[in-house]
Amino acid sequence: MDESDKRLEQITKGFDEIIKEAVRPRCPFCGAKLSNYWFYEPVYFKCLQEFQICPKCKKKVVKK
């Protein structure tokens, strides 16, 4: 692998990070960016609900 291949790999890794940042979900209550990590809680018997707590307004945001 030569220098240009290594450089290209670094650039693509950088783009992956930017894309992850851009598609982060937002809080419907205050508009703050949430993380890409969701917690699971059981609802009813076999249904799992994905949620996270907004860091800004501390409200529970449920993934739809």
mmCIF file of N, CA and C in Angstrom:
data_model
loop_
_atom_site.group_PDB
_atom_site.id
_atom_site.type_symbol
_atom_site.label_atom_id
_atom_site.label_comp_id
_atom_site.label_asym_id
_atom_site.label_seq_id
_atom_site.Cartn_x
_atom_site.Cartn_y
_atom_site.Cartn_z
ATOM 1 N N MET A 1 0.853 -1.180 0.000
ATOM 2 C CA MET A 1 0.000 0.000 0.000
ATOM 3 C C MET A 1 0.903 1.249 0.000
ATOM 4 N N ASP A 2 0.699 2.109 -0.965
ATOM 5 C CA ASP A 2 1.548 3.308 -1.017
ATOM 6 C C ASP A 2 0.903 4.485 -0.284
ATOM 7 N N GLU A 3 1.548 5.646 -0.351
ATOM 8 C CA GLU A 3 1.101 6.836 0.388
ATOM 9 C C GLU A 3 -0.308 7.264 0.009
ATOM 10 N N SER A 4 -0.633 7.240 -1.298
ATOM 11 C CA SER A 4 -1.948 7.726 -1.732
ATOM 12 C C SER A 4 -3.073 6.832 -1.195
ATOM 13 N N ASP A 5 -2.828 5.523 -1.125
ATOM 14 C CA ASP A 5 -3.822 4.609 -0.566
ATOM 15 C C ASP A 5 -4.082 4.914 0.906
ATOM 16 N N LYS A 6 -3.005 5.163 1.641
ATOM 17 C CA LYS A 6 -3.144 5.482 3.066
ATOM 18 C C LYS A 6 -3.915 6.780 3.262
ATOM 19 N N ARG A 7 -3.601 7.773 2.437
ATOM 20 C CA ARG A 7 -4.259 9.083 2.531
ATOM 21 C C ARG A 7 -5.755 8.928 2.221
ATOM 22 N N LEU A 8 -6.068 8.166 1.188
ATOM 23 C CA LEU A 8 -7.460 7.940 0.807
ATOM 24 C C LEU A 8 -8.229 7.268 1.943
ATOM 25 N N GLU A 9 -7.577 6.311 2.594
ATOM 26 C CA GLU A 9 -8.208 5.620 3.719
ATOM 27 C C GLU A 9 -8.507 6.599 4.862
ATOM 28 N N GLN A 10 -7.572 7.516 5.136
ATOM 29 C CA GLN A 10 -7.784 8.519 6.189
ATOM 30 C C GLN A 10 -8.963 9.424 5.841
ATOM 31 N N ILE A 11 -9.044 9.832 4.563
ATOM 32 C CA ILE A 11 -10.122 10.728 4.128
ATOM 33 C C ILE A 11 -11.472 10.031 4.273
ATOM 34 N N THR A 12 -11.563 8.766 3.838
ATOM 35 C CA THR A 12 -12.846 8.061 3.929
ATOM 36 C C THR A 12 -13.261 7.870 5.381
ATOM 37 N N LYS A 13 -12.312 7.605 6.285
ATOM 38 C CA LYS A 13 -12.641 7.494 7.705
ATOM 39 C C LYS A 13 -13.207 8.813 8.221
ATOM 40 N N GLY A 14 -12.603 9.927 7.771
ATOM 41 C CA GLY A 14 -13.075 11.252 8.165
ATOM 42 C C GLY A 14 -14.509 11.493 7.705
ATOM 43 N N PHE A 15 -14.813 11.096 6.463
ATOM 44 C CA PHE A 15 -16.168 11.265 5.945
ATOM 45 C C PHE A 15 -17.173 10.428 6.721
ATOM 46 N N ASP A 16 -16.782 9.222 7.103
ATOM 47 C CA ASP A 16 -17.671 8.368 7.894
ATOM 48 C C ASP A 16 -18.057 9.062 9.188
ATOM 49 N N GLU A 17 -17.074 9.704 9.843
ATOM 50 C CA GLU A 17 -17.353 10.413 11.103
ATOM 51 C C GLU A 17 -18.305 11.585 10.877
ATOM 52 N N ILE A 18 -18.087 12.331 9.793
ATOM 53 C CA ILE A 18 -18.948 13.485 9.484
ATOM 54 C C ILE A 18 -20.381 13.020 9.227
ATOM 55 N N ILE A 19 -20.528 11.946 8.480
ATOM 56 C CA ILE A 19 -21.864 11.434 8.165
ATOM 57 C C ILE A 19 -22.566 10.972 9.438
ATOM 58 N N LYS A 20 -21.835 10.262 10.315
ATOM 59 C CA LYS A 20 -22.429 9.824 11.583
ATOM 60 C C LYS A 20 -22.918 11.021 12.388
ATOM 61 N N GLU A 21 -22.140 12.097 12.385
ATOM 62 C CA GLU A 21 -22.496 13.304 13.126
ATOM 63 C C GLU A 21 -23.742 13.949 12.518
ATOM 64 N N ALA A 22 -23.827 13.954 11.188
ATOM 65 C CA ALA A 22 -24.936 14.623 10.498
ATOM 66 C C ALA A 22 -26.259 13.898 10.685
ATOM 67 N N VAL A 23 -26.225 12.581 10.813
ATOM 68 C CA VAL A 23 -27.472 11.833 10.917
ATOM 69 C C VAL A 23 -27.886 11.568 12.361
ATOM 70 N N ARG A 24 -27.222 12.235 13.302
ATOM 71 C CA ARG A 24 -27.606 12.045 14.695
ATOM 72 C C ARG A 24 -29.025 12.553 14.910
ATOM 73 N N PRO A 25 -29.814 11.815 15.689
ATOM 74 C CA PRO A 25 -31.194 12.239 15.925
ATOM 75 C C PRO A 25 -31.252 13.498 16.788
ATOM 76 N N ARG A 26 -32.353 14.224 16.679
ATOM 77 C CA ARG A 26 -32.538 15.437 17.484
ATOM 78 C C ARG A 26 -33.721 15.250 18.420
ATOM 79 N N CYS A 27 -33.659 15.948 19.548
ATOM 80 C CA CYS A 27 -34.735 15.894 20.530
ATOM 81 C C CYS A 27 -35.949 16.645 19.977
ATOM 82 N N PRO A 28 -37.134 16.020 19.978
ATOM 83 C CA PRO A 28 -38.322 16.707 19.454
ATOM 84 C C PRO A 28 -38.797 17.849 20.364
ATOM 85 N N PHE A 29 -38.336 17.862 21.607
ATOM 86 C CA PHE A 29 -38.789 18.887 22.552
ATOM 87 C C PHE A 29 -37.938 20.154 22.478
ATOM 88 N N CYS A 30 -36.602 19.994 22.471
ATOM 89 C CA CYS A 30 -35.740 21.186 22.506
ATOM 90 C C CYS A 30 -34.783 21.284 21.325
ATOM 91 N N GLY A 31 -34.680 20.252 20.481
ATOM 92 C CA GLY A 31 -33.832 20.309 19.292
ATOM 93 C C GLY A 31 -32.369 19.974 19.521
ATOM 94 N N ALA A 32 -32.005 19.550 20.734
ATOM 95 C CA ALA A 32 -30.614 19.200 21.022
ATOM 96 C C ALA A 32 -30.250 17.899 20.306
ATOM 97 N N LYS A 33 -28.979 17.781 19.919
ATOM 98 C CA LYS A 33 -28.541 16.543 19.266
ATOM 99 C C LYS A 33 -28.435 15.428 20.292
ATOM 100 N N LEU A 34 -28.962 14.283 19.924
ATOM 101 C CA LEU A 34 -28.886 13.097 20.788
ATOM 102 C C LEU A 34 -27.755 12.209 20.285
ATOM 103 N N SER A 35 -27.435 11.182 21.041
ATOM 104 C CA SER A 35 -26.384 10.266 20.596
ATOM 105 C C SER A 35 -26.979 9.234 19.648
ATOM 106 N N ASN A 36 -26.109 8.461 19.016
ATOM 107 C CA ASN A 36 -26.577 7.397 18.131
ATOM 108 C C ASN A 36 -26.846 6.108 18.893
ATOM 109 N N TYR A 37 -26.665 6.152 20.202
ATOM 110 C CA TYR A 37 -26.857 4.951 21.004
ATOM 111 C C TYR A 37 -28.212 5.009 21.709
ATOM 112 N N TRP A 38 -29.003 3.971 21.536
ATOM 113 C CA TRP A 38 -30.341 3.917 22.130
ATOM 114 C C TRP A 38 -30.361 2.842 23.202
ATOM 115 N N PHE A 39 -31.136 3.068 24.243
ATOM 116 C CA PHE A 39 -31.335 2.069 25.288
ATOM 117 C C PHE A 39 -32.626 1.325 24.992
ATOM 118 N N TYR A 40 -32.711 0.099 25.458
ATOM 119 C CA TYR A 40 -33.908 -0.699 25.222
ATOM 120 C C TYR A 40 -34.632 -0.932 26.536
ATOM 121 N N GLU A 41 -35.950 -0.821 26.488
ATOM 122 C CA GLU A 41 -36.739 -1.203 27.656
ATOM 123 C C GLU A 41 -37.889 -2.064 27.164
ATOM 124 N N PRO A 42 -38.234 -3.091 27.911
ATOM 125 C CA PRO A 42 -39.335 -3.953 27.490
ATOM 126 C C PRO A 42 -40.687 -3.265 27.671
ATOM 127 N N VAL A 43 -41.524 -3.368 26.650
ATOM 128 C CA VAL A 43 -42.878 -2.842 26.711
ATOM 129 C C VAL A 43 -43.799 -4.019 26.389
ATOM 130 N N TYR A 44 -44.833 -4.201 27.138
ATOM 131 C CA TYR A 44 -45.718 -5.361 27.017
ATOM 132 C C TYR A 44 -44.907 -6.635 27.253
ATOM 133 N N PHE A 45 -45.048 -7.634 26.391
ATOM 134 C CA PHE A 45 -44.327 -8.872 26.654
ATOM 135 C C PHE A 45 -43.071 -9.027 25.805
ATOM 136 N N LYS A 46 -43.210 -8.966 24.483
ATOM 137 C CA LYS A 46 -42.042 -9.223 23.641
ATOM 138 C C LYS A 46 -41.572 -7.983 22.882
ATOM 139 N N CYS A 47 -42.259 -6.869 23.058
ATOM 140 C CA CYS A 47 -41.928 -5.665 22.304
ATOM 141 C C CYS A 47 -40.863 -4.860 23.042
ATOM 142 N N LEU A 48 -39.816 -4.437 22.329
ATOM 143 C CA LEU A 48 -38.790 -3.589 22.928
ATOM 144 C C LEU A 48 -38.944 -2.168 22.403
ATOM 145 N N GLN A 49 -38.830 -1.223 23.303
ATOM 146 C CA GLN A 49 -38.922 0.181 22.918
ATOM 147 C C GLN A 49 -37.536 0.810 23.038
ATOM 148 N N GLU A 50 -37.133 1.553 22.021
ATOM 149 C CA GLU A 50 -35.828 2.210 22.054
ATOM 150 C C GLU A 50 -36.016 3.635 22.570
ATOM 151 N N PHE A 51 -35.165 4.041 23.497
ATOM 152 C CA PHE A 51 -35.289 5.395 24.033
ATOM 153 C C PHE A 51 -33.940 5.914 24.486
ATOM 154 N N GLN A 52 -33.861 7.224 24.698
ATOM 155 C CA GLN A 52 -32.720 7.836 25.371
ATOM 156 C C GLN A 52 -33.193 9.109 26.048
ATOM 157 N N ILE A 53 -32.417 9.562 27.010
ATOM 158 C CA ILE A 53 -32.763 10.764 27.754
ATOM 159 C C ILE A 53 -32.011 11.944 27.128
ATOM 160 N N CYS A 54 -32.738 13.006 26.809
ATOM 161 C CA CYS A 54 -32.119 14.182 26.205
ATOM 162 C C CYS A 54 -31.174 14.829 27.213
ATOM 163 N N PRO A 55 -29.930 15.130 26.782
ATOM 164 C CA PRO A 55 -28.962 15.719 27.717
ATOM 165 C C PRO A 55 -29.310 17.155 28.116
ATOM 166 N N LYS A 56 -30.087 17.834 27.270
ATOM 167 C CA LYS A 56 -30.385 19.243 27.530
ATOM 168 C C LYS A 56 -31.640 19.426 28.378
ATOM 169 N N CYS A 57 -32.773 18.844 27.931
ATOM 170 C CA CYS A 57 -34.029 19.077 28.653
ATOM 171 C C CYS A 57 -34.422 17.910 29.562
ATOM 172 N N LYS A 58 -33.611 16.827 29.546
ATOM 173 C CA LYS A 58 -33.809 15.655 30.421
ATOM 174 C C LYS A 58 -35.146 14.926 30.200
ATOM 175 N N LYS A 59 -35.741 15.095 29.035
ATOM 176 C CA LYS A 59 -36.980 14.382 28.734
ATOM 177 C C LYS A 59 -36.645 13.066 28.042
ATOM 178 N N LYS A 60 -37.509 12.112 28.168
ATOM 179 C CA LYS A 60 -37.309 10.801 27.548
ATOM 180 C C LYS A 60 -37.776 10.859 26.088
ATOM 181 N N VAL A 61 -36.887 10.526 25.185
ATOM 182 C CA VAL A 61 -37.192 10.539 23.768
ATOM 183 C C VAL A 61 -37.301 9.091 23.289
ATOM 184 N N VAL A 62 -38.443 8.737 22.701
ATOM 185 C CA VAL A 62 -38.669 7.379 22.231
ATOM 186 C C VAL A 62 -38.457 7.338 20.730
ATOM 187 N N LYS A 63 -37.674 6.375 20.258
ATOM 188 C CA LYS A 63 -37.411 6.227 18.834
ATOM 189 C C LYS A 63 -38.663 5.716 18.148
ATOM 190 N N LYS A 64 -39.017 6.335 17.021
ATOM 191 C CA LYS A 64 -40.223 5.921 16.299
ATOM 192 C C LYS A 64 -39.867 4.982 15.182
#
